[in-house]
C-alpha positions as a printed NumPy array, in Angstrom:
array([[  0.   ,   0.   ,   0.   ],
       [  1.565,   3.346,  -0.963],
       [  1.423,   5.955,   1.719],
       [  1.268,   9.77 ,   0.46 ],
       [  2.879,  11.661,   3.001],
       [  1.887,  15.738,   2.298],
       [  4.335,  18.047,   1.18 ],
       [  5.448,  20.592,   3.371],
       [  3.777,  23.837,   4.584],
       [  5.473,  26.919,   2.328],
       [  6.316,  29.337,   4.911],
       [  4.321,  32.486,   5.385],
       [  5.243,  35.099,   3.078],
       [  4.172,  38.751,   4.645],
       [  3.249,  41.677,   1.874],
       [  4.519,  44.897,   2.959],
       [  1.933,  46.565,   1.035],
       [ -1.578,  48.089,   1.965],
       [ -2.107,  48.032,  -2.257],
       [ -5.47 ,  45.848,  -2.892],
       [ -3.822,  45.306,  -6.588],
       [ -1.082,  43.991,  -5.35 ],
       [ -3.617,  41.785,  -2.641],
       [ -5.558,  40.758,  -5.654],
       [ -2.578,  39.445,  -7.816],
       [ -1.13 ,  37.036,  -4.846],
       [ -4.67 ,  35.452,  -3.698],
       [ -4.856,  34.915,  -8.085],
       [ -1.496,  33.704,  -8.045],
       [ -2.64 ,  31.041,  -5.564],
       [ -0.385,  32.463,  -2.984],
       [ -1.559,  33.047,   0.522],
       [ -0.385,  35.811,   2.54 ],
       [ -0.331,  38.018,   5.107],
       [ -0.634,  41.862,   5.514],
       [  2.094,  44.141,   7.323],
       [  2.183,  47.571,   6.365],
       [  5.761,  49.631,   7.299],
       [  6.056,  53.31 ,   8.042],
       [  8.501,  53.922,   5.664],
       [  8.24 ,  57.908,   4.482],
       [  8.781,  57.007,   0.586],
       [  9.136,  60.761,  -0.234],
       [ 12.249,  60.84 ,   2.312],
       [ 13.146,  57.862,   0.97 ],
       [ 13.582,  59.258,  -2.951],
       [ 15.002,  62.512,  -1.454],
       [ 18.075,  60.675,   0.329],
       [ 19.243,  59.194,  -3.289],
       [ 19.254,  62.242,  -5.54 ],
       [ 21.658,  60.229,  -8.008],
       [ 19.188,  57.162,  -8.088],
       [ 17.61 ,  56.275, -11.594],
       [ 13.693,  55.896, -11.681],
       [ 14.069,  52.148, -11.897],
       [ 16.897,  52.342,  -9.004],
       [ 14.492,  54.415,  -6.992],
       [ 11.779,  51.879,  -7.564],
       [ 14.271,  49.266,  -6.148],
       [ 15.705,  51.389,  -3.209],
       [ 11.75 ,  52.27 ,  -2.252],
       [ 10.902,  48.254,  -2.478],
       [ 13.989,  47.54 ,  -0.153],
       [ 13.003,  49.762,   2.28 ],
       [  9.397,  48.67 ,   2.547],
       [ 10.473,  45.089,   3.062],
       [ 13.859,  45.888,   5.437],
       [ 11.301,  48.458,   7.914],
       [  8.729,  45.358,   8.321],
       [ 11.58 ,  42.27 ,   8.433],
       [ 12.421,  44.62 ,  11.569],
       [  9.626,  43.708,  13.197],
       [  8.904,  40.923,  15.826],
       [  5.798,  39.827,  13.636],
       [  7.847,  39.045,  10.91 ],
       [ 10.194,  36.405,  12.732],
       [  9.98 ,  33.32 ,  11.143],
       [  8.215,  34.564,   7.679],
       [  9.477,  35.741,   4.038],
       [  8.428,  39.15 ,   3.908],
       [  7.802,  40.967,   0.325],
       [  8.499,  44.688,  -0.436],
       [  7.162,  46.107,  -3.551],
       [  7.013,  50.173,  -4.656],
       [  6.529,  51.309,  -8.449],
       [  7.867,  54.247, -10.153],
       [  6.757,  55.584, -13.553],
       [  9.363,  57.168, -15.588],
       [  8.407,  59.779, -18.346],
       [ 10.714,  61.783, -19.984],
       [ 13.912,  60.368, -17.723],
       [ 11.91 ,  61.731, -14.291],
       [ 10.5  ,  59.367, -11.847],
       [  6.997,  60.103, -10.759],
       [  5.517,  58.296,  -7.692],
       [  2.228,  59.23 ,  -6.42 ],
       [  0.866,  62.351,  -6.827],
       [ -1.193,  62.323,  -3.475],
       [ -2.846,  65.924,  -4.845],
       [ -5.559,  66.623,  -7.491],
       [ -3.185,  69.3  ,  -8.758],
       [ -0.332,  67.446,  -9.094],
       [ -2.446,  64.591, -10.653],
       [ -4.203,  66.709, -13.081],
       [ -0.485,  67.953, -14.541],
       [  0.949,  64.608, -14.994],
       [ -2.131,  63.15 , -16.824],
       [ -2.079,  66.038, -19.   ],
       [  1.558,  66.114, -19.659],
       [  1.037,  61.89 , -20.09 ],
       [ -1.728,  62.679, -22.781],
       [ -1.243,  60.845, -26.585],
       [  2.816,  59.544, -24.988],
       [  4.467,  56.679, -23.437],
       [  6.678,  55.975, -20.35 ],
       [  7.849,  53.146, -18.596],
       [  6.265,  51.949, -15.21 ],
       [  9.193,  50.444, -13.285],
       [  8.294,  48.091, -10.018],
       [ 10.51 ,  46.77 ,  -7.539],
       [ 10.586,  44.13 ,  -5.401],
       [ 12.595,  42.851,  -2.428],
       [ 12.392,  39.537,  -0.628],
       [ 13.549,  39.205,   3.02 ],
       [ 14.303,  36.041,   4.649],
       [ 13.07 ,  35.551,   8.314],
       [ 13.21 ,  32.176,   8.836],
       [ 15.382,  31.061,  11.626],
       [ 17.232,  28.68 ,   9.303],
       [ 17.177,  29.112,   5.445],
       [ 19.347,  27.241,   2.722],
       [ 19.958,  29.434,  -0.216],
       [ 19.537,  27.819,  -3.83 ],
       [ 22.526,  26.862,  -5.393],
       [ 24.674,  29.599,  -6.773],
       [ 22.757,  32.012,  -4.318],
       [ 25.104,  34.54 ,  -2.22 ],
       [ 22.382,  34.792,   0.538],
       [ 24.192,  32.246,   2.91 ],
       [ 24.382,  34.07 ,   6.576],
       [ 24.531,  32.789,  10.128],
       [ 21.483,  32.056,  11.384],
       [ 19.665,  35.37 ,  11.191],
       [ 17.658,  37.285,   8.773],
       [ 18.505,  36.314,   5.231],
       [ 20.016,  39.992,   3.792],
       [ 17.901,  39.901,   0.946],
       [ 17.637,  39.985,  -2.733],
       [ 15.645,  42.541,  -5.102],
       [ 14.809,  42.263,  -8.592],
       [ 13.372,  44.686, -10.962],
       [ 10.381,  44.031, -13.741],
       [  9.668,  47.032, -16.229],
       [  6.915,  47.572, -18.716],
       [  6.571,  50.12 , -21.29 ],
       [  3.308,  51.859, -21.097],
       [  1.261,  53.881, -23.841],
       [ -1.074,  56.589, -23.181],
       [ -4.274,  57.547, -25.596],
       [ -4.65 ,  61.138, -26.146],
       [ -7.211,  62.145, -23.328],
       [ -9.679,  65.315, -23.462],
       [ -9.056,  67.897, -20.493],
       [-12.87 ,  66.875, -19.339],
       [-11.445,  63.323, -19.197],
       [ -8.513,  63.997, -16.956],
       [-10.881,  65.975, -14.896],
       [-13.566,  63.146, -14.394],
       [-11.123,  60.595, -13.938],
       [ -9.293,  62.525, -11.088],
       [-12.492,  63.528,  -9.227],
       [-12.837,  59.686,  -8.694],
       [ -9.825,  59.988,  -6.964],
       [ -8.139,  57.12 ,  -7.631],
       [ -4.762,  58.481,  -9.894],
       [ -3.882,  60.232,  -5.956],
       [ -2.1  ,  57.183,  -4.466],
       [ -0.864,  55.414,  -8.07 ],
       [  2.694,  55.9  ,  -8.848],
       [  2.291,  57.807, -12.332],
       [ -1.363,  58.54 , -11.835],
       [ -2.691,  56.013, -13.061],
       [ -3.689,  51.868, -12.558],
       [ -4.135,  49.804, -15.269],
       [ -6.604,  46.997, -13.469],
       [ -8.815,  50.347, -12.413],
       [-10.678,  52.931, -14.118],
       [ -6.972,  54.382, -15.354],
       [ -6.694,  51.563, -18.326],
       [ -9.251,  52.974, -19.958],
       [ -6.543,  55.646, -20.919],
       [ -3.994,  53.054, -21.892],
       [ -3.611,  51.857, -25.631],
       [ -0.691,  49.556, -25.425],
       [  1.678,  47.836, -22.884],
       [  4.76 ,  46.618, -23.687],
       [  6.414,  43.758, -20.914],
       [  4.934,  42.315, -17.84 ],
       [  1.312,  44.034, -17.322],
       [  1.453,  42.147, -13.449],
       [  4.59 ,  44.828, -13.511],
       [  1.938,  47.285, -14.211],
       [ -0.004,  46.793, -11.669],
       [  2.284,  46.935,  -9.124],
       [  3.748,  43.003,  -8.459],
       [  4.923,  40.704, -11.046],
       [  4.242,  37.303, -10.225],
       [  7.193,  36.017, -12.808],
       [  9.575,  38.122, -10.985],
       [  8.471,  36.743,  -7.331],
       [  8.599,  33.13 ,  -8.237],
       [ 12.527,  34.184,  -9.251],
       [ 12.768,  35.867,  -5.684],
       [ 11.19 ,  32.694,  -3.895],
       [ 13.339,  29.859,  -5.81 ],
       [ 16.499,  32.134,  -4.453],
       [ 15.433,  31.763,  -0.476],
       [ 14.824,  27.758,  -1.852],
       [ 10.855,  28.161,  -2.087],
       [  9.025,  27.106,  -4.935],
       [  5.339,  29.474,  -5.615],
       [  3.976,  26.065,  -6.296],
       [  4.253,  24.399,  -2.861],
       [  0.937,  27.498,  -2.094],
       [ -1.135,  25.934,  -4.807],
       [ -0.168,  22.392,  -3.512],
       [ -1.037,  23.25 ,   0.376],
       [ -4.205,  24.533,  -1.148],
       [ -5.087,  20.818,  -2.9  ],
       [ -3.998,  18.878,   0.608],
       [ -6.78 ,  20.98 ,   2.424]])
């Protein structure tokens, strides 16, 4: 008689992100999670690396995230995720707007162009003991893993859009806390003609780029959909 023995639990990975988009894309992905917002002032964050490139800011802002909650006594014991994007137009990185004002000039100065949305991400390991995948330079001495980050870029096209457009669409408020201005999974894509690259980059978490970040700490996104199935 041939005994199936289960596979082992995947550890608990911990999103340090409030974003519902990037909620949305795990739970799709099959990947269960947690919830741990940090405090991390992003604004200060850009400020303190004048010389950084969008895409490096996107990084440094994803690091952060994920380095502020790892700090925390909650987070012993778990992988935790950081992920911040950046939109780049015309060689400037533009995070979120936060103001109408603000919002209203970008979308304008957007109008009939293209940019590219960078998003970074940065994977901590907690775990108490954690074996790196071969090749990886992660090895440490029992405490948290230092981390790796990897980037995932998309080039994004904008329609030409009518003043009363820009208007409408930021009285619904939502272009006020998207880097850019803008979502593509919201009322934004409506704007959007093309994307070129990962559109999960787009919305703020690519799922390609975390299974990369997982198989580095020696954690497969499969062993979620698997603990799923033995339930």
């Amino acid at each position: 008689m041939t005994v199936h023995t289960a596979p082992p639990a995947p550890p608990t990975l911990i999103l340090a992100s409030k974003s519902p988009a990037r909620t949305k894309l795990l739970e799709e992905a099959g990947v269960q999670h947690r919830i741990l917002v940090s405090d991390v002032d992003e604004v200060a964050v850009a400020a303190g690396h004048p010389e950084a490139t969008p895409a490096d800011t996107a990084l440094l802002l994803a690091r952060a995230e994920a380095e502020a909650v790892a700090a925390l006594p909650a987070a012993a014991g778990t992988l935790v995720l950081g992920c911040d994007s950046v939109f780049e137009l015309d060689g400037q990185a533009l995070g979120k707007p936060y103001t109408a004002e603000v919002a209203r000039e970008r979308l304008a100065a957007m109008s009939g162009r293209a940019g590219v949305l960078h998003t970074g991400h940065w994977l901590i390991d907690c775990r108490t003991e954690h074996t790196p995948a071969r090749g990886d330079s992660g090895a440490h001495d029992g405490g948290a893993w230092p981390g790796r980050g990897e980037l995932a870029s998309a080039g994004v096209e904008f329609a030409e859009m009518r003043p009363e457009e820009i208007e409408a669409y930021v009285a619904t408020g939502e272009p006020l806390h998207c880097a850019g201005s803008f979502t593509i999974d919201g009322l934004g894509g409506a704007f959007l003609s093309r994307v070129d690259g990962d559109p999960h980059a787009v919305v703020g978490l690519s799922v390609s780029t975390l299974r990369a970040l997982l198989a580095s700490a020696g954690v497969r996104l499969t062993d979620w959909w698997a603990a799923a199935v033995d339930r």
